Coordinates of N, CA and C in Angstrom, one line a residue:
M1 N -16.9 -3.9 9.4 CA -15.9 -5.0 10.7 C -14.8 -6.1 10.5
S2 N -13.2 -5.6 10.4 CA -13.0 -6.4 9.8 C -12.8 -7.9 10.7
I3 N -12.7 -9.0 9.5 CA -11.9 -10.3 10.5 C -10.9 -10.4 10.0
R4 N -10.3 -11.2 11.7 CA -9.4 -11.6 12.1 C -9.3 -12.8 12.1
G5 N -10.0 -13.7 12.0 CA -10.2 -15.4 12.3 C -11.2 -15.9 12.6
V6 N -10.9 -16.9 13.4 CA -12.0 -17.9 14.0 C -11.6 -18.3 15.4
S7 N -12.7 -18.5 15.6 CA -12.5 -19.4 17.3 C -13.8 -20.4 17.5
F8 N -13.5 -22.0 18.1 CA -13.9 -22.3 18.8 C -13.7 -23.6 19.6
R9 N -14.2 -24.3 20.2 CA -14.1 -24.8 21.8 C -14.2 -26.5 20.6
I10 N -13.1 -27.8 20.8 CA -13.0 -28.7 20.4 C -13.2 -29.3 21.1
E11 N -13.7 -30.9 21.3 CA -13.1 -32.0 22.2 C -12.1 -32.8 22.2
Q12 N -11.7 -32.6 23.1 CA -10.4 -32.9 23.0 C -10.0 -34.8 23.9
K13 N -10.0 -35.2 22.6 CA -9.2 -36.8 22.6 C -8.4 -37.1 21.8
V14 N -7.4 -38.2 22.1 CA -6.7 -38.6 21.5 C -7.2 -39.2 19.5
S15 N -6.7 -38.2 18.7 CA -7.2 -38.3 16.9 C -6.4 -37.6 16.9
C16 N -6.9 -37.1 15.5 CA -6.1 -36.7 14.4 C -6.9 -34.9 14.7
V17 N -7.3 -34.4 15.4 CA -7.7 -33.4 15.7 C -6.9 -32.1 14.9
L18 N -5.6 -31.9 14.5 CA -5.3 -31.5 14.1 C -5.2 -31.3 12.5
W19 N -5.7 -32.6 11.8 CA -5.9 -32.6 10.9 C -7.3 -32.6 10.6
D20 N -8.3 -32.4 11.6 CA -10.2 -32.5 11.6 C -10.2 -30.8 11.3
I21 N -9.8 -30.5 11.8 CA -9.0 -28.9 11.7 C -8.8 -28.3 10.8
F22 N -7.3 -28.3 10.2 CA -6.7 -28.3 9.0 C -6.9 -28.3 7.3
K23 N -8.3 -30.0 8.0 CA -8.3 -30.4 6.5 C -9.1 -29.2 4.7
C24 N -9.5 -28.7 5.6 CA -10.5 -27.5 4.7 C -9.4 -26.6 4.0
I25 N -8.5 -26.7 4.1 CA -7.3 -25.3 3.8 C -6.1 -26.3 3.3
D26 N -5.7 -25.8 2.3 CA -4.1 -25.9 1.5 C -2.5 -26.0 2.8
V27 N -2.7 -27.2 2.9 CA -2.2 -26.5 4.3 C -0.1 -26.9 4.3
K28 N 0.2 -27.3 2.6 CA 0.9 -27.8 2.2 C 1.8 -26.2 1.3
K29 N 0.8 -25.1 0.7 CA 1.6 -24.5 0.5 C 2.4 -23.1 1.7
Y30 N 2.4 -23.8 3.2 CA 3.0 -23.0 4.3 C 4.5 -23.6 4.4
F31 N 5.0 -23.4 5.3 CA 5.9 -23.8 6.3 C 5.2 -23.3 7.8
W32 N 5.4 -24.8 8.1 CA 5.0 -24.4 10.1 C 5.9 -24.5 10.8
Y33 N 6.2 -23.4 12.1 CA 6.3 -22.9 12.8 C 6.3 -23.2 13.8
N34 N 6.8 -24.3 14.5 CA 6.1 -25.4 15.9 C 6.9 -24.7 17.2
I35 N 6.3 -23.1 17.7 CA 7.0 -22.5 18.8 C 7.4 -23.0 19.6
E36 N 8.0 -23.2 20.2 CA 9.0 -24.3 21.3 C 9.1 -23.5 22.4
A37 N 8.6 -24.3 23.4 CA 7.6 -24.0 24.8 C 6.6 -23.9 24.5
Q38 N 5.6 -23.4 24.2 CA 4.4 -23.3 23.7 C 4.1 -24.2 23.0
D39 N 4.4 -25.6 23.8 CA 3.6 -26.9 22.8 C 3.7 -27.8 23.6
E40 N 2.3 -28.7 23.9 CA 2.1 -29.5 24.7 C 1.1 -30.9 24.0
I41 N 1.7 -31.3 22.7 CA 1.1 -31.9 22.4 C 1.8 -33.5 22.3
W42 N 0.9 -34.8 22.4 CA 1.5 -36.0 22.9 C 1.2 -37.0 21.4
A43 N 1.6 -37.8 21.4 CA 1.7 -38.3 20.4 C 0.9 -39.9 20.5
L44 N 0.5 -40.8 19.8 CA -0.4 -41.3 20.6 C -0.1 -42.5 21.7
N45 N 0.9 -42.6 21.8 CA 1.0 -43.3 23.2 C 1.5 -42.8 24.1
L46 N 0.9 -41.2 24.1 CA 0.8 -40.0 25.3 C 2.4 -40.0 26.3
K47 N 3.0 -40.9 25.5 CA 4.7 -40.5 26.2 C 5.7 -39.6 25.3
D48 N 5.7 -39.6 24.0 CA 6.6 -39.0 23.3 C 6.0 -37.5 22.4
D49 N 7.2 -36.8 22.8 CA 6.5 -35.3 21.9 C 5.6 -35.9 21.0
F50 N 5.0 -35.1 20.2 CA 4.2 -35.0 19.0 C 4.8 -33.8 18.1
F51 N 5.2 -33.1 18.0 CA 6.4 -32.7 16.7 C 7.7 -32.7 17.4
Q52 N 8.9 -33.4 16.6 CA 10.0 -33.5 16.5 C 10.8 -32.7 16.2
E53 N 10.5 -31.8 14.9 CA 11.0 -30.4 14.9 C 10.2 -29.3 15.3
N54 N 10.8 -28.2 14.8 CA 10.6 -26.8 14.9 C 9.4 -26.6 14.5
L55 N 10.1 -26.2 12.6 CA 9.9 -26.2 11.4 C 9.4 -27.9 10.5
Y56 N 8.8 -27.4 9.9 CA 7.8 -28.4 9.2 C 7.6 -28.2 8.0
S57 N 8.1 -28.3 6.6 CA 7.0 -28.0 5.3 C 5.4 -28.7 5.3
G58 N 5.5 -27.8 4.6 CA 3.7 -28.1 4.6 C 3.5 -30.2 4.1
E59 N 4.2 -30.4 3.1 CA 4.0 -31.9 2.6 C 4.0 -32.7 4.3
D60 N 5.6 -32.5 5.0 CA 6.0 -33.1 6.0 C 4.8 -32.4 7.3
F61 N 4.3 -31.5 7.2 CA 3.5 -31.2 8.6 C 1.7 -32.2 8.1
L62 N 1.6 -31.6 7.0 CA 0.0 -32.7 6.2 C 0.3 -34.2 6.7
S63 N 1.4 -34.7 6.4 CA 1.4 -35.8 6.7 C 1.8 -36.0 8.1
K64 N 2.6 -35.1 8.9 CA 2.5 -35.6 10.9 C 1.4 -35.5 11.2
I65 N 0.2 -34.2 10.6 CA -0.6 -34.3 12.0 C -2.0 -35.4 11.1
Q66 N -1.8 -36.4 10.4 CA -2.9 -37.4 10.2 C -2.7 -38.5 11.4
E67 N -1.6 -38.7 11.9 CA -0.8 -38.4 12.7 C -2.0 -38.4 14.5
D68 N -2.6 -40.0 15.1 CA -2.8 -39.5 16.1 C -2.5 -38.3 17.3
H69 N -3.2 -37.8 18.0 CA -2.0 -37.1 18.9 C -3.4 -36.3 20.3
F70 N -2.7 -35.8 21.1 CA -3.4 -34.9 21.7 C -3.2 -34.0 21.9
V71 N -4.0 -32.8 22.2 CA -3.2 -31.3 22.4 C -3.6 -30.9 23.6
I72 N -3.0 -29.8 24.3 CA -2.7 -30.0 25.8 C -2.7 -28.1 25.3
F73 N -2.1 -27.9 24.6 CA -2.0 -26.5 24.0 C -0.9 -26.4 23.1
L74 N -0.9 -25.2 22.6 CA -0.2 -25.6 20.7 C -0.2 -24.3 19.9
K75 N 0.7 -23.5 19.8 CA 1.2 -22.7 19.1 C 1.6 -22.3 17.5
L76 N 1.3 -22.4 16.7 CA 1.9 -22.3 15.4 C 1.8 -21.6 14.8
Q77 N 2.7 -21.3 13.6 CA 2.9 -20.0 12.5 C 3.1 -20.5 11.2
A78 N 2.1 -20.3 10.5 CA 2.4 -20.6 9.0 C 3.2 -19.3 8.1
Y79 N 3.8 -19.8 7.4 CA 4.7 -18.7 6.3 C 5.2 -19.4 5.1
Y80 N 5.3 -18.5 4.3 CA 5.1 -19.1 2.5 C 6.5 -19.4 2.7
D81 N 7.5 -18.8 2.7 CA 8.6 -19.4 3.2 C 9.0 -19.9 4.2
S82 N 10.4 -20.5 4.1 CA 11.2 -20.8 5.9 C 12.0 -20.1 6.3
E83 N 12.4 -18.9 6.3 CA 12.8 -17.3 6.6 C 12.0 -16.5 6.4
P84 N 12.3 -15.4 6.7 CA 12.4 -15.3 8.5 C 10.9 -15.6 9.1
L85 N 11.7 -16.5 10.6 CA 10.6 -16.8 11.1 C 11.4 -16.5 12.6
C86 N 9.8 -16.0 13.5 CA 9.9 -15.7 14.9 C 8.6 -15.6 15.6
N87 N 8.3 -15.8 16.9 CA 7.5 -15.9 17.3 C 6.8 -14.4 17.7
I88 N 6.1 -14.4 17.2 CA 5.4 -13.0 16.8 C 4.2 -13.0 18.5
S89 N 4.8 -11.7 18.6 CA 3.3 -12.1 20.5 C 2.3 -11.1 20.5
T90 N 1.9 -10.4 19.1 CA 0.8 -9.3 19.5 C 0.2 -9.2 17.5
Y91 N -1.0 -8.9 18.1 CA -1.7 -8.8 16.2 C -1.0 -7.8 15.6
K92 N -0.5 -6.7 16.0 CA -0.3 -6.0 15.4 C 1.0 -6.4 15.0
A93 N 2.3 -7.0 15.8 CA 3.5 -7.7 14.5 C 3.5 -8.7 13.8
F94 N 1.8 -9.8 13.9 CA 1.3 -10.5 12.5 C 1.3 -9.8 12.0
Q95 N 0.2 -8.6 12.2 CA 0.1 -8.0 10.1 C 1.3 -7.1 9.9
A96 N 2.1 -7.0 10.6 CA 3.6 -6.3 10.2 C 4.7 -7.7 9.7
S97 N 4.2 -8.6 9.4 CA 5.1 -10.1 9.2 C 4.6 -10.4 8.0
E98 N 5.9 -11.9 7.9 CA 5.1 -12.9 6.8 C 5.0 -13.9 7.2
C99 N 4.8 -13.6 8.5 CA 3.4 -15.3 8.8 C 1.5 -14.8 8.5
Q100 N 1.6 -15.9 8.0 CA 0.0 -16.0 7.5 C -0.6 -16.1 7.6
L101 N -0.6 -17.0 9.3 CA -1.9 -17.9 10.2 C -1.1 -18.3 11.3
I102 N -1.8 -17.7 12.3 CA -1.6 -17.9 13.7 C -2.4 -19.1 14.5
F103 N -1.8 -19.9 14.8 CA -2.9 -21.2 15.3 C -2.3 -21.6 17.2
L104 N -3.7 -20.8 17.8 CA -3.1 -21.2 19.4 C -4.7 -22.4 19.4
V105 N -4.4 -22.8 20.6 CA -5.2 -24.1 21.6 C -4.8 -23.6 22.7
Y106 N -5.6 -23.6 23.6 CA -4.8 -23.4 24.8 C -6.0 -24.4 25.9
D107 N -5.9 -24.7 26.9 CA -6.7 -25.6 27.7 C -7.5 -26.4 27.8
C108 N -6.4 -27.7 26.7 CA -6.8 -28.9 25.4 C -8.0 -28.7 24.7
E109 N -8.9 -27.0 24.5 CA -9.8 -27.0 23.9 C -10.8 -26.2 23.4
F110 N -10.1 -24.8 23.4 CA -9.9 -23.6 23.3 C -9.5 -23.3 22.0
V111 N -9.5 -23.0 20.7 CA -8.9 -22.8 19.3 C -9.3 -21.1 19.4
E112 N -8.0 -20.2 18.4 CA -8.1 -19.1 18.2 C -7.1 -19.7 16.9
I113 N -7.7 -19.5 15.9 CA -6.9 -19.2 14.2 C -6.7 -17.9 13.6
F114 N -5.9 -17.0 13.6 CA -5.7 -15.6 12.9 C -5.0 -16.4 12.0
S115 N -5.8 -15.4 10.5 CA -5.3 -15.7 9.5 C -5.5 -14.1 8.8
K116 N -4.3 -14.2 7.7 CA -4.8 -13.2 6.7 C -5.1 -13.4 5.3
N117 N -5.6 -14.5 5.6 CA -6.2 -15.3 3.9 C -8.0 -15.2 4.2
K118 N -8.8 -14.3 3.8 CA -10.2 -14.6 3.7 C -10.7 -15.5 4.0
I119 N -10.2 -15.9 2.4 CA -11.4 -17.2 1.9 C -10.8 -18.6 2.8
D120 N -9.3 -18.6 3.8 CA -8.8 -19.6 4.9 C -9.5 -19.4 5.8
I121 N -9.9 -18.3 6.0 CA -10.6 -18.1 7.4 C -12.5 -18.6 7.3
E122 N -13.0 -18.3 6.2 CA -14.1 -19.5 5.9 C -14.2 -20.2 6.2
N123 N -13.0 -20.7 5.4 CA -12.9 -22.8 5.2 C -13.1 -23.0 6.7
L124 N -12.3 -22.9 6.9 CA -12.0 -23.1 8.6 C -13.2 -22.7 9.5
Y125 N -14.1 -21.5 9.5 CA -15.4 -21.2 10.4 C -16.4 -22.1 9.6
N126 N -16.4 -22.5 8.5 CA -16.9 -23.3 7.9 C -17.2 -24.8 8.7
N127 N -15.7 -25.3 8.5 CA -15.0 -26.4 8.6 C -15.9 -27.2 10.3
A128 N -15.8 -25.6 11.0 CA -15.5 -25.7 12.2 C -17.4 -25.8 12.4
I129 N -18.2 -25.5 11.8 CA -19.6 -25.9 12.1 C -20.0 -27.1 11.6
K130 N -19.0 -27.6 10.6 CA -19.7 -29.3 10.1 C -19.2 -29.9 10.7
N131 N -18.0 -29.5 11.2 CA -17.5 -30.6 13.1 C -17.8 -30.5 14.5
R132 N -19.1 -29.5 13.6 CA -20.3 -29.5 15.0 C -19.2 -28.6 16.2
Y133 N -18.0 -28.0 16.3 CA -17.0 -27.6 17.3 C -18.5 -26.6 17.9
K134 N -17.5 -26.5 19.0 CA -18.9 -25.6 20.5 C -18.3 -24.0 19.9
D135 N -19.1 -23.2 20.4 CA -19.1 -22.2 20.4 C -18.3 -21.0 19.4
V136 N -18.8 -21.5 18.2 CA -18.0 -20.8 16.9 C -18.2 -19.5 16.3
I137 N -17.1 -18.9 16.4 CA -16.8 -17.4 15.9 C -15.9 -16.7 15.0
Y138 N -16.3 -15.7 14.5 CA -15.4 -15.5 13.5 C -14.9 -14.2 15.0
I139 N -13.6 -13.6 14.5 CA -12.8 -13.0 16.0 C -12.8 -11.4 14.4
T140 N -12.8 -10.5 15.3 CA -12.9 -9.5 14.5 C -12.3 -8.3 15.2
D141 N -12.2 -7.2 14.6 CA -11.8 -6.2 15.7 C -12.6 -5.8 16.6
E142 N -13.7 -5.8 16.9 CA -15.2 -5.9 17.7 C -14.2 -6.6 19.3
N143 N -14.5 -7.9 19.1 CA -14.6 -9.0 19.7 C -13.8 -9.5 20.4
D144 N -11.9 -9.0 19.6 CA -11.0 -9.9 19.9 C -10.5 -9.3 21.2
G145 N -10.5 -9.8 21.9 CA -9.8 -9.5 23.7 C -8.6 -9.6 23.8
R146 N -7.7 -10.3 23.0 CA -6.5 -10.7 22.8 C -5.0 -9.7 23.1
I147 N -4.8 -9.9 24.0 CA -3.3 -9.1 24.4 C -2.5 -9.9 23.7
N148 N -2.5 -10.5 23.5 CA -1.0 -11.4 23.0 C -1.2 -12.6 22.5
M149 N -0.1 -13.1 21.4 CA -0.5 -14.1 20.9 C 0.2 -15.4 21.2
N150 N -0.1 -16.0 22.5 CA 0.5 -16.6 22.9 C -0.2 -17.4 24.0
V151 N 0.1 -18.9 24.3 CA -0.9 -20.0 24.7 C -0.3 -19.7 26.2
K152 N 1.2 -19.5 26.1 CA 1.9 -19.4 28.0 C 2.1 -18.7 28.3

C-alpha cells in the first residue's frame, strides 16, 4: 500500500488555519504556487483577497499564513524552485512533475494534501490528530477516489 497523502476536515473560522496545518513541516524550503481561479480565501476583514500574488517564496508564505484568514476553497502547489510551474490536474501528472506537494481545500472544511515526502505526510497526519481535526486518514492508492487535482 502506497501512501499518497493525508485528508481531514477542519472547523472553518477566521483564524490562521493554514499556519495550524503547515506548522509541522518546513514550508520555507518550498516556493508556493497559488492556483489562480482555484482560490477563494479572505483576509481578516473578509473583504480583501488573502493571497495577492500567485507565487510566494517559503519565507513570504510562512509570514503570510500567520495572518488571520478564512478559506472557502484553495489549491496550492509547492516546488523546490520557482520554475517550472504549471497547474497539475491529475495524480499521475503530479508524480511526473517537479511539484512536491499539492494542498486542496474545498467546501470550507475538506482538506487533502498530497506529498512526495513521506516524512511530511506523517508530520501532517500527526499534526491533524493533535489539532483534533475530524476524519483524519492517510490517502492511499486503495482509497484515493480523486479523479482530478482541482477544487473547482
